[in-house]
PDB file of C-alpha atoms in Angstrom:
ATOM      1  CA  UNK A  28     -11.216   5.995  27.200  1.00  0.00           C
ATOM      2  CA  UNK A  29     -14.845   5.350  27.202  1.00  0.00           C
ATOM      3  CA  UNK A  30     -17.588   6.648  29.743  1.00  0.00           C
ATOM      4  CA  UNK A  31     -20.859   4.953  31.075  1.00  0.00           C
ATOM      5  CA  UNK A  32     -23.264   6.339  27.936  1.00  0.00           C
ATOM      6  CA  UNK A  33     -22.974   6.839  24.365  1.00  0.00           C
ATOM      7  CA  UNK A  34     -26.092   8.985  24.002  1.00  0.00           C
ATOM      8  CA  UNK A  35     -24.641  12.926  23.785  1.00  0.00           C
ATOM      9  CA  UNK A  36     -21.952  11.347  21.286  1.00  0.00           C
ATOM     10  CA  UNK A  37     -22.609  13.056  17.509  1.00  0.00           C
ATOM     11  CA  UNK A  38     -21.120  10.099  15.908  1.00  0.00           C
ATOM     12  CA  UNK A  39     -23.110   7.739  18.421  1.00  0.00           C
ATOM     13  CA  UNK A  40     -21.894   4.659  19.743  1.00  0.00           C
ATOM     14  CA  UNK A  41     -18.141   3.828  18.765  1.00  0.00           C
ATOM     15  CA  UNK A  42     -17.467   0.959  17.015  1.00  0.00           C
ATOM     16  CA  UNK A  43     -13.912   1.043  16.200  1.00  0.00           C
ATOM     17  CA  UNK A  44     -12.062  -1.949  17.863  1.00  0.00           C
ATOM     18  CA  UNK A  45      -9.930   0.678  19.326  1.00  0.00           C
ATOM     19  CA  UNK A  46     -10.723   3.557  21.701  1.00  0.00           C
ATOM     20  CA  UNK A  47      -7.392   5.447  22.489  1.00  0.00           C
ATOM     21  CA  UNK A  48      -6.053   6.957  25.937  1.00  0.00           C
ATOM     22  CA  UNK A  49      -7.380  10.626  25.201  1.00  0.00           C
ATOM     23  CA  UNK A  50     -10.973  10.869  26.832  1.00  0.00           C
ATOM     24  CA  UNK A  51     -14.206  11.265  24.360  1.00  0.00           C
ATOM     25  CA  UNK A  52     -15.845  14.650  23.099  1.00  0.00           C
ATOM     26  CA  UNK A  53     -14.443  16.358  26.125  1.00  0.00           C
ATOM     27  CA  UNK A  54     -12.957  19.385  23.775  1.00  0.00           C
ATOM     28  CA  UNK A  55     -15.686  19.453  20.691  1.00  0.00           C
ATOM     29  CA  UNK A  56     -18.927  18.046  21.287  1.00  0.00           C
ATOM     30  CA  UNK A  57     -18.662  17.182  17.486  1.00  0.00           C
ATOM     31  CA  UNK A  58     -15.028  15.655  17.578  1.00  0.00           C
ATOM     32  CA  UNK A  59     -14.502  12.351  19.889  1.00  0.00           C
ATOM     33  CA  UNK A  60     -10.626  12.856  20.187  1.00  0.00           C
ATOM     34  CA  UNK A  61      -9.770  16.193  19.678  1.00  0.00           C
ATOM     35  CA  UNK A  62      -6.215  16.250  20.007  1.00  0.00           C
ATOM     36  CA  UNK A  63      -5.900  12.991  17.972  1.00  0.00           C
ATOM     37  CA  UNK A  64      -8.019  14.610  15.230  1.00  0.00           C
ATOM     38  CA  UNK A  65      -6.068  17.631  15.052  1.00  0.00           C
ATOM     39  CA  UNK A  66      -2.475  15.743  14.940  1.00  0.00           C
ATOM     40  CA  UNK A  67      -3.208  13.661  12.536  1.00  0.00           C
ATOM     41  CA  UNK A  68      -3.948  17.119   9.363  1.00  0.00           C
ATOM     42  CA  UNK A  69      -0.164  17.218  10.764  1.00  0.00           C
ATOM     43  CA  UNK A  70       0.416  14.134   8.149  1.00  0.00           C
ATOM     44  CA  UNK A  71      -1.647  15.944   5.188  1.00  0.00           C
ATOM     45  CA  UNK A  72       0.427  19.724   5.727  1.00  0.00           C
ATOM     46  CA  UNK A  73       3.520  17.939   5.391  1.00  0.00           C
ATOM     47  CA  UNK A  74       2.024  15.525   2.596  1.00  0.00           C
ATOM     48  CA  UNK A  75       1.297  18.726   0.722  1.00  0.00           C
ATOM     49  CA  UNK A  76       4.234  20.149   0.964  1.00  0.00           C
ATOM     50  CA  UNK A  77       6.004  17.708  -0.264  1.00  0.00           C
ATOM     51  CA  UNK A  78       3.663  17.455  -3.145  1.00  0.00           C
ATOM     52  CA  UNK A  79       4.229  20.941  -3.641  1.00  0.00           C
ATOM     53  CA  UNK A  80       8.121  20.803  -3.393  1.00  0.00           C
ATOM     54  CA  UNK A  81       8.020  17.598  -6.088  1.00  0.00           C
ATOM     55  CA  UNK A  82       5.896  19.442  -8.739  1.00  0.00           C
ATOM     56  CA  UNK A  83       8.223  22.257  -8.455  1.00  0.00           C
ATOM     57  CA  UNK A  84      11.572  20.169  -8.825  1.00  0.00           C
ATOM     58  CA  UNK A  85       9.447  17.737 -11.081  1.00  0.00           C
ATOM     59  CA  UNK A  86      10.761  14.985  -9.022  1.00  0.00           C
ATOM     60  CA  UNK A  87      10.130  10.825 -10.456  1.00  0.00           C
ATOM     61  CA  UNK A  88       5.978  10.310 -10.183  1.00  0.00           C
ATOM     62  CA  UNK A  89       6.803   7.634  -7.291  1.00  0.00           C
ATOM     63  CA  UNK A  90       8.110  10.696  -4.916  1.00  0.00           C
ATOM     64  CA  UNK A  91       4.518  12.366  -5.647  1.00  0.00           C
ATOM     65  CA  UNK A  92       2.374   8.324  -4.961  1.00  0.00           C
ATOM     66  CA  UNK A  93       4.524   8.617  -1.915  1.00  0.00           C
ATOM     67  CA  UNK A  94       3.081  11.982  -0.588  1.00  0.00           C
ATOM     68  CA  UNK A  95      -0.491  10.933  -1.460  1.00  0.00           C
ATOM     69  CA  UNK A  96      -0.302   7.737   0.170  1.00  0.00           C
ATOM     70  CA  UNK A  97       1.340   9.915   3.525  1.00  0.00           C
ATOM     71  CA  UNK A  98      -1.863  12.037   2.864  1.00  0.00           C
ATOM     72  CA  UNK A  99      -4.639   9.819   2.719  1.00  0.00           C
ATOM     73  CA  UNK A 100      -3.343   8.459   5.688  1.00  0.00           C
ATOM     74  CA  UNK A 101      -3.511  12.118   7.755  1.00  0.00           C
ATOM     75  CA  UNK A 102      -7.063  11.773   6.049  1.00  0.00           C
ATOM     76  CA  UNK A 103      -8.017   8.994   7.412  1.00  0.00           C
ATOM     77  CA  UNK A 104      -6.498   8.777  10.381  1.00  0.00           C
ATOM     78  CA  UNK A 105      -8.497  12.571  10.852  1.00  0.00           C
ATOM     79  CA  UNK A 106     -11.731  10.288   9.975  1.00  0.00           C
ATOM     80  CA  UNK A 107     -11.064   7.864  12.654  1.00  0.00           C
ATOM     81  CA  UNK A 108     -10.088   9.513  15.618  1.00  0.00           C
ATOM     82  CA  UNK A 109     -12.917  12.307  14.707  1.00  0.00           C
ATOM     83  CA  UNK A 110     -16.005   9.777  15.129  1.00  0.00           C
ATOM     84  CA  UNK A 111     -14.181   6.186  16.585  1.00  0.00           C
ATOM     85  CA  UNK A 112     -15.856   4.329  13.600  1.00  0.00           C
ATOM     86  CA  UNK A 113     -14.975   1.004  12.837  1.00  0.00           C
ATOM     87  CA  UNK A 114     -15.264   2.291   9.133  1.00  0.00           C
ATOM     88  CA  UNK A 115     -13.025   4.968   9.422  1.00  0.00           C
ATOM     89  CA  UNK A 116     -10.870   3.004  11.606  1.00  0.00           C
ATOM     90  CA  UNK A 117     -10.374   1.198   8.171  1.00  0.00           C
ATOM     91  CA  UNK A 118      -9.408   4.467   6.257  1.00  0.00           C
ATOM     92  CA  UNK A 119      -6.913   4.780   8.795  1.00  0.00           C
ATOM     93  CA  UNK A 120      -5.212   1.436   8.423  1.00  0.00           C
ATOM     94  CA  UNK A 121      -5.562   0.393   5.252  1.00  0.00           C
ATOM     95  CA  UNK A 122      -3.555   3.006   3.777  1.00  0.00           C
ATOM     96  CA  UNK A 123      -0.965   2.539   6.718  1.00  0.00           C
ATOM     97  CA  UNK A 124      -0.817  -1.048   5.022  1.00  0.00           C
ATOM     98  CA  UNK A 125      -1.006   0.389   1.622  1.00  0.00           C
ATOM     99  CA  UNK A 126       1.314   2.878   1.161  1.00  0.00           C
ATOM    100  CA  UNK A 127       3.945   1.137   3.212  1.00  0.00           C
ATOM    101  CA  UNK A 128       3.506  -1.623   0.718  1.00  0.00           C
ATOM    102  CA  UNK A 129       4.969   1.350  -2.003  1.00  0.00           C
ATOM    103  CA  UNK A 130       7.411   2.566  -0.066  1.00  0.00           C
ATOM    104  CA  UNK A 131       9.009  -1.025   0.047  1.00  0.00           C
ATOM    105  CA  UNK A 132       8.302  -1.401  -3.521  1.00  0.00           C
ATOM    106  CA  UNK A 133      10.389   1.974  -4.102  1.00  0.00           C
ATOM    107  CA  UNK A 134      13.485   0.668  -1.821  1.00  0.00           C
ATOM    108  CA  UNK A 135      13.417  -2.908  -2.973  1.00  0.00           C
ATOM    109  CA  UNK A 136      12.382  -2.985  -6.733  1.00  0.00           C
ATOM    110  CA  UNK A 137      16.215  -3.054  -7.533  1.00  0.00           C
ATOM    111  CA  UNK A 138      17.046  -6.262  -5.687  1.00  0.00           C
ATOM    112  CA  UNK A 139      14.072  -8.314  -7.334  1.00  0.00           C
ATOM    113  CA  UNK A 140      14.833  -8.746 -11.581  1.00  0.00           C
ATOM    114  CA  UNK A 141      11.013  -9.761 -11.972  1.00  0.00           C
ATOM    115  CA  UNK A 142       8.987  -6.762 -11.652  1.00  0.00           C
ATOM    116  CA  UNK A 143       5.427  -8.931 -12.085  1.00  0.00           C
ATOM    117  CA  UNK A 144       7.124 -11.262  -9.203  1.00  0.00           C
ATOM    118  CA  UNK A 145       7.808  -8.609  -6.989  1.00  0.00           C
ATOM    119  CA  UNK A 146       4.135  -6.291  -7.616  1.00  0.00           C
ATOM    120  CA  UNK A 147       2.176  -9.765  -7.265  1.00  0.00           C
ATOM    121  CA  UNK A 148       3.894 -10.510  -3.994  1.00  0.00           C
ATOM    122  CA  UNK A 149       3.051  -6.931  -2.587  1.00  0.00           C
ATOM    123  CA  UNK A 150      -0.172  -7.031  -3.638  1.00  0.00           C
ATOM    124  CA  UNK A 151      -1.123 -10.483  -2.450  1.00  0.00           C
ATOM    125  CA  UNK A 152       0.286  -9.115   1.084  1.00  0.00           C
ATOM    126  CA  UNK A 153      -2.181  -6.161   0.873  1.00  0.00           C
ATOM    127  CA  UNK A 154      -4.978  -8.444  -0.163  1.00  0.00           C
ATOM    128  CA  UNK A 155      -4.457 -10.845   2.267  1.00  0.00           C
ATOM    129  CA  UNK A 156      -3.851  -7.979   4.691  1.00  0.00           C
ATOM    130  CA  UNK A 157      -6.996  -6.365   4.045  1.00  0.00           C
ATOM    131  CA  UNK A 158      -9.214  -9.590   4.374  1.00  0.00           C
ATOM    132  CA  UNK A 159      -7.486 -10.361   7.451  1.00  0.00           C
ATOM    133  CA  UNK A 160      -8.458  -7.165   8.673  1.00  0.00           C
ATOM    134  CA  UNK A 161     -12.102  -6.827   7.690  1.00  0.00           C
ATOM    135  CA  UNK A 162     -12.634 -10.652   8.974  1.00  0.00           C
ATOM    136  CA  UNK A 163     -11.277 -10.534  12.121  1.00  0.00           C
ATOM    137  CA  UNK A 164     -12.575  -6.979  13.217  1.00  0.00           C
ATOM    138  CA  UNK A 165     -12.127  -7.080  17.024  1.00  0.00           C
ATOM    139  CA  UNK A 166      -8.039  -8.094  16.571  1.00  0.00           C
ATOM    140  CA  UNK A 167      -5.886  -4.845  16.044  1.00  0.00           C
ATOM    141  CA  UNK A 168      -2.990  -6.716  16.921  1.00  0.00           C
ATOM    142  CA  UNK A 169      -3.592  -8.240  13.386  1.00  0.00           C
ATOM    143  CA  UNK A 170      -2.789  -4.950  11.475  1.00  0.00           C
ATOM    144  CA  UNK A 171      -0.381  -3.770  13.789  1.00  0.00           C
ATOM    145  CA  UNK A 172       1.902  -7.067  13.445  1.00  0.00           C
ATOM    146  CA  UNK A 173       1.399  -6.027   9.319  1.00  0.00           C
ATOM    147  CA  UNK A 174       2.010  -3.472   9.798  1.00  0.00           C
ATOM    148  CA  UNK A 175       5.114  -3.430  11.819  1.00  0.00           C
ATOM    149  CA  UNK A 176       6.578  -6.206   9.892  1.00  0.00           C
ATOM    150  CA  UNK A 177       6.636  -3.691   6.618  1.00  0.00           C
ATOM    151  CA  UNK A 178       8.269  -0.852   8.824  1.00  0.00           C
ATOM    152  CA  UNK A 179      10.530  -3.364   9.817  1.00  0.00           C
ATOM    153  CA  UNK A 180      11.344  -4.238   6.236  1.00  0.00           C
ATOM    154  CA  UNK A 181      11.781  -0.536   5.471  1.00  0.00           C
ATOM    155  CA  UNK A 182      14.493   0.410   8.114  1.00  0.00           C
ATOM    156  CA  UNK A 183      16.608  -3.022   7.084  1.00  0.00           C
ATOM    157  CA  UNK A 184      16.751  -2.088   3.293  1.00  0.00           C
ATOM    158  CA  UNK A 185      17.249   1.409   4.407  1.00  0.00           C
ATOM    159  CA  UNK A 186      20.066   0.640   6.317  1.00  0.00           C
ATOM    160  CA  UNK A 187      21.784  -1.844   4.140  1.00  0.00           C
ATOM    161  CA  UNK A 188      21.185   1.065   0.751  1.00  0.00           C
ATOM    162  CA  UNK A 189      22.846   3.327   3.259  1.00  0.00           C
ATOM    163  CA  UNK A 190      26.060   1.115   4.303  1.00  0.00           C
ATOM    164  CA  UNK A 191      26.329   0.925   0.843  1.00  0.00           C
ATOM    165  CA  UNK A 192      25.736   4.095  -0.776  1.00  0.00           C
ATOM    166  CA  UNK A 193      28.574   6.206  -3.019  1.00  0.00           C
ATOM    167  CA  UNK A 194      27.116   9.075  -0.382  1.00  0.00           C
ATOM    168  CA  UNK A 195      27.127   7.485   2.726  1.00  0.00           C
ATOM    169  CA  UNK A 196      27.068  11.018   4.615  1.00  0.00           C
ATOM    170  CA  UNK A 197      23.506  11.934   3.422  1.00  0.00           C
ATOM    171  CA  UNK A 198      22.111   9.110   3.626  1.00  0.00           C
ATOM    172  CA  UNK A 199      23.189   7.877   6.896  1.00  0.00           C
ATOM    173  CA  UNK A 200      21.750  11.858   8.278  1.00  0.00           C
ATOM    174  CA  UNK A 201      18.042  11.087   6.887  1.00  0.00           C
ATOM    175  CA  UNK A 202      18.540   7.783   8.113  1.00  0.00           C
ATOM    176  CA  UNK A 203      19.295   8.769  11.890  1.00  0.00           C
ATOM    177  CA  UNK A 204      16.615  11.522  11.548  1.00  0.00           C
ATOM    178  CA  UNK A 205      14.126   9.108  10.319  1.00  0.00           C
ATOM    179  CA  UNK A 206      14.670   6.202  12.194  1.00  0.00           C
ATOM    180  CA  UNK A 207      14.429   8.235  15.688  1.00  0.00           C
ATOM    181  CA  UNK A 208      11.739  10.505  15.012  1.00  0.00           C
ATOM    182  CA  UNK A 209       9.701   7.492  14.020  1.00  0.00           C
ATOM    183  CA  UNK A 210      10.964   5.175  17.036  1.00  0.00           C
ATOM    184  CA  UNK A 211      10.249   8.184  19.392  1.00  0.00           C
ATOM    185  CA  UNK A 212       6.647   8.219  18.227  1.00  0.00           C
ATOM    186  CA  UNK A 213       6.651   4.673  18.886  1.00  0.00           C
ATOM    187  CA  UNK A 214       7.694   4.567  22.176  1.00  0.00           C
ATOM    188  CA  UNK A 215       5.018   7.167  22.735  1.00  0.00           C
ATOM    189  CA  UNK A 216       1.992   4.805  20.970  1.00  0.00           C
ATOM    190  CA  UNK A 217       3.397   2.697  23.115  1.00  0.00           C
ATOM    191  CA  UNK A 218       3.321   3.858  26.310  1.00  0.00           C
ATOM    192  CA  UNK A 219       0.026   4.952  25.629  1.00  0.00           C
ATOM    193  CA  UNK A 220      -0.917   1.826  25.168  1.00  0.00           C
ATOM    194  CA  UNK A 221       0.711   0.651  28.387  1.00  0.00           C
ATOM    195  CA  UNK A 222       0.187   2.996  30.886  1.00  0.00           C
ATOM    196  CA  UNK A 223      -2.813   5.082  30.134  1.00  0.00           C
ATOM    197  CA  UNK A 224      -4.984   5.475  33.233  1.00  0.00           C
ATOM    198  CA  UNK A 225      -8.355   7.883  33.617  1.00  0.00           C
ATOM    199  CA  UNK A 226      -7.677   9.447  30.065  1.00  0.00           C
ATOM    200  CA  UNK A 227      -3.577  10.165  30.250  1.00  0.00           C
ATOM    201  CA  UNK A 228       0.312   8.657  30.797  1.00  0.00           C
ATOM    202  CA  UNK A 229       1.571  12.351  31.515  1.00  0.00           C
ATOM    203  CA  UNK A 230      -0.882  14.949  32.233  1.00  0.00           C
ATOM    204  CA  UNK A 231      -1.605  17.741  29.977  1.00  0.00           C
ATOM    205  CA  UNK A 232       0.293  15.387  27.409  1.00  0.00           C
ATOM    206  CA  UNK A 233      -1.184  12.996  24.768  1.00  0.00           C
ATOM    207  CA  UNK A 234       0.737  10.547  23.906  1.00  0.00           C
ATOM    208  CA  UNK A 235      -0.795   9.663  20.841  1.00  0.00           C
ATOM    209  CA  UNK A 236      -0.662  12.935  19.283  1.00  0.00           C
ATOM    210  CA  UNK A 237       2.804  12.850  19.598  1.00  0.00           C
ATOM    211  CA  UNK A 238       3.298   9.283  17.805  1.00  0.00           C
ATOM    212  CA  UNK A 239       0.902  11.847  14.842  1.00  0.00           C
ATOM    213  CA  UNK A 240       3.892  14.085  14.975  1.00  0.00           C
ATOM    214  CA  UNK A 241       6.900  12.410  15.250  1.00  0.00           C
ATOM    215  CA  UNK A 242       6.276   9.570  12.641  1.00  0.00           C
ATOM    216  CA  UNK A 243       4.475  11.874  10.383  1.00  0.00           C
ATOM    217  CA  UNK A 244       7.648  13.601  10.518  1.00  0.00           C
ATOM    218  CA  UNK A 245       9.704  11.122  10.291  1.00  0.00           C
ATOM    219  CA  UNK A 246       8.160   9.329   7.074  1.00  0.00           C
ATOM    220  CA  UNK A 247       8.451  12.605   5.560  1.00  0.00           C
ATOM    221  CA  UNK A 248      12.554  12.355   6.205  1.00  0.00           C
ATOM    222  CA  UNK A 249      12.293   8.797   5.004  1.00  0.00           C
ATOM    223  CA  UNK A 250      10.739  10.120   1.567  1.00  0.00           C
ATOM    224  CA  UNK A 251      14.193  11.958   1.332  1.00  0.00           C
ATOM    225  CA  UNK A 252      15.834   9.152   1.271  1.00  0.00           C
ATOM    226  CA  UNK A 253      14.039   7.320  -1.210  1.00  0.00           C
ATOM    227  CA  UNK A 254      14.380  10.363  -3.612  1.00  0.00           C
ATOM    228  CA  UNK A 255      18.134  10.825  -3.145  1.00  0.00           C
ATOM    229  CA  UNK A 256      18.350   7.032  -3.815  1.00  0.00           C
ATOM    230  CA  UNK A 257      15.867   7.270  -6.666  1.00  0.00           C
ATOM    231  CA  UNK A 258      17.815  10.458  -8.213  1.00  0.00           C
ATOM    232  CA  UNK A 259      21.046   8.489  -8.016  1.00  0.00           C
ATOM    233  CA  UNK A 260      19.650   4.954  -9.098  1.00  0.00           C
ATOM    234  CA  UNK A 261      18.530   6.692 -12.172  1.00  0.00           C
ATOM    235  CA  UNK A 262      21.780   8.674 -13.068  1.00  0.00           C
ATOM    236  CA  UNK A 263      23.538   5.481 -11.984  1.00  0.00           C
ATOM    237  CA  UNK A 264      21.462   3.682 -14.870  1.00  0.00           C
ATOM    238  CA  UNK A 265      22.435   7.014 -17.777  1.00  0.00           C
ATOM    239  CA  UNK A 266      25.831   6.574 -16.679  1.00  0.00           C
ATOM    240  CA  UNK A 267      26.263   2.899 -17.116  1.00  0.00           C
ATOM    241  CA  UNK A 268      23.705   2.503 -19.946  1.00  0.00           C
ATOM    242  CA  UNK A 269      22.179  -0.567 -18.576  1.00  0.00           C
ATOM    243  CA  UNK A 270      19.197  -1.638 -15.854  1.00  0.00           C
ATOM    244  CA  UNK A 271      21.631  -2.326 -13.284  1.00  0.00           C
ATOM    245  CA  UNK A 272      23.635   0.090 -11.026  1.00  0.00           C
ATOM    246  CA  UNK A 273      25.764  -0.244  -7.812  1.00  0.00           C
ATOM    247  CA  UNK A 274      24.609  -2.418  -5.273  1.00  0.00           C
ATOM    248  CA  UNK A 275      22.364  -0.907  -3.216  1.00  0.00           C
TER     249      UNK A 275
END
């Protein structure tokens, strides 16, 4: 939500192509959405954490990529919602892009034989994401379609691993957890985006803080997964002596 002047901003004039539901500087006179700002560490606590738990357990170095990635996104989205930059706006979805790219990479790998096939179609997705992104500045829809589209691809390969996992218990738990702690936070971006009117959906509520939250929350569940089905591809692979395991 925007007002008639820019001039008592600290980060001046914002140029980000998005200016979200929670109204500007009206907590920090140094911090243009306070509550946004704040959420989003939410995503580098749980980041570290993880990264904490992993060096402990010394857990595969693709758990650990996962964390960062879930970190430089907190980062970033910090960056963004702090100033309402189009630049920091950037360091906020980019990594959204990126690191969901890795997380498919992690879930898929098995299904795909050629490795340079399957690393060269990711990355010319991110590439072509990315210029997409950077020419067409005033589009969000743009990275949110990308970015949905790789979610998307995430919960399907989730599910099918977990109809066919040895553990289908476990699996199908983190699953659940996962899949509606991040479509809660969805719904709540969403209605944001729907309904907001003079600076809130529900007052005393922000919405958007709450899609911080609950999908920070649930990616970290999702990481679970992926290291449970890492763990077992991998002692799968000892067992059998070969590269290929049950079909997950």
């Amino acid at each position: 939500m925007t007002v008639n002047t820019h001039a008592h901003y600290y980060w001046g004039k914002p140029t980000a192509s998005i200016d979200w539901c929670e109204p500007n500087y009206t907590v920090s006179p140094y911090i243009a959405e306070f509550w946004n700002s704040i959420s989003s560490l939410w995503l580098c606590v749980l980041a570290i954490f993880g990264l904490y738990i992993s060096k402990v357990d010394r857990l595969d170095r693709r758990v650990s990529i996962a964390y960062l990635g879930l970190c430089i996104v907190g980062i970033g989205s910090t960056a963004f919602h702090a100033t309402l930059l189009y630049e920091h706006q950037l360091l906020d979805e980019l990594p959204m892009i990126y690191s969901s790219l890795f997380f498919n990479y992690c879930v898929i790998k098995e299904l795909v034989p050629n490795r340079v096939l399957l690393v060269g179609g990711l990355t010319l997705y991110g590439v072509l994401t990315t210029a997409v992104m950077l020419v067409f500045q005033d589009f969000p829809i743009l990275h949110q379609l990308a970015y949905a589209a790789l979610v998307i691809l995430i919960v399907v390969r989730s599910a099918f691993i977990t109809h066919y996992a040895p553990e289908k218990k476990l699996y199908k738990q983190l699953y659940i957890y996962a899949f509606i702690s991040f479509g809660s936070g969805y719904m709540s971006w969403l209605l944001e985006r729907k309904l907001c009117h003079n600076g809130q959906v529900i007052a005393g509520v922000q919405m958007h803080a709450i899609w911080h939250i609950l999908t920070g929350l649930g990616t970290y569940v999702w990481i679970q997964f992926m290291i449970i089905y890492t763990v077992q591809v991998q002692n799968a692979r000892k067992i059998e002596g070969n590269t290929r395991h049950y079909e997950l």
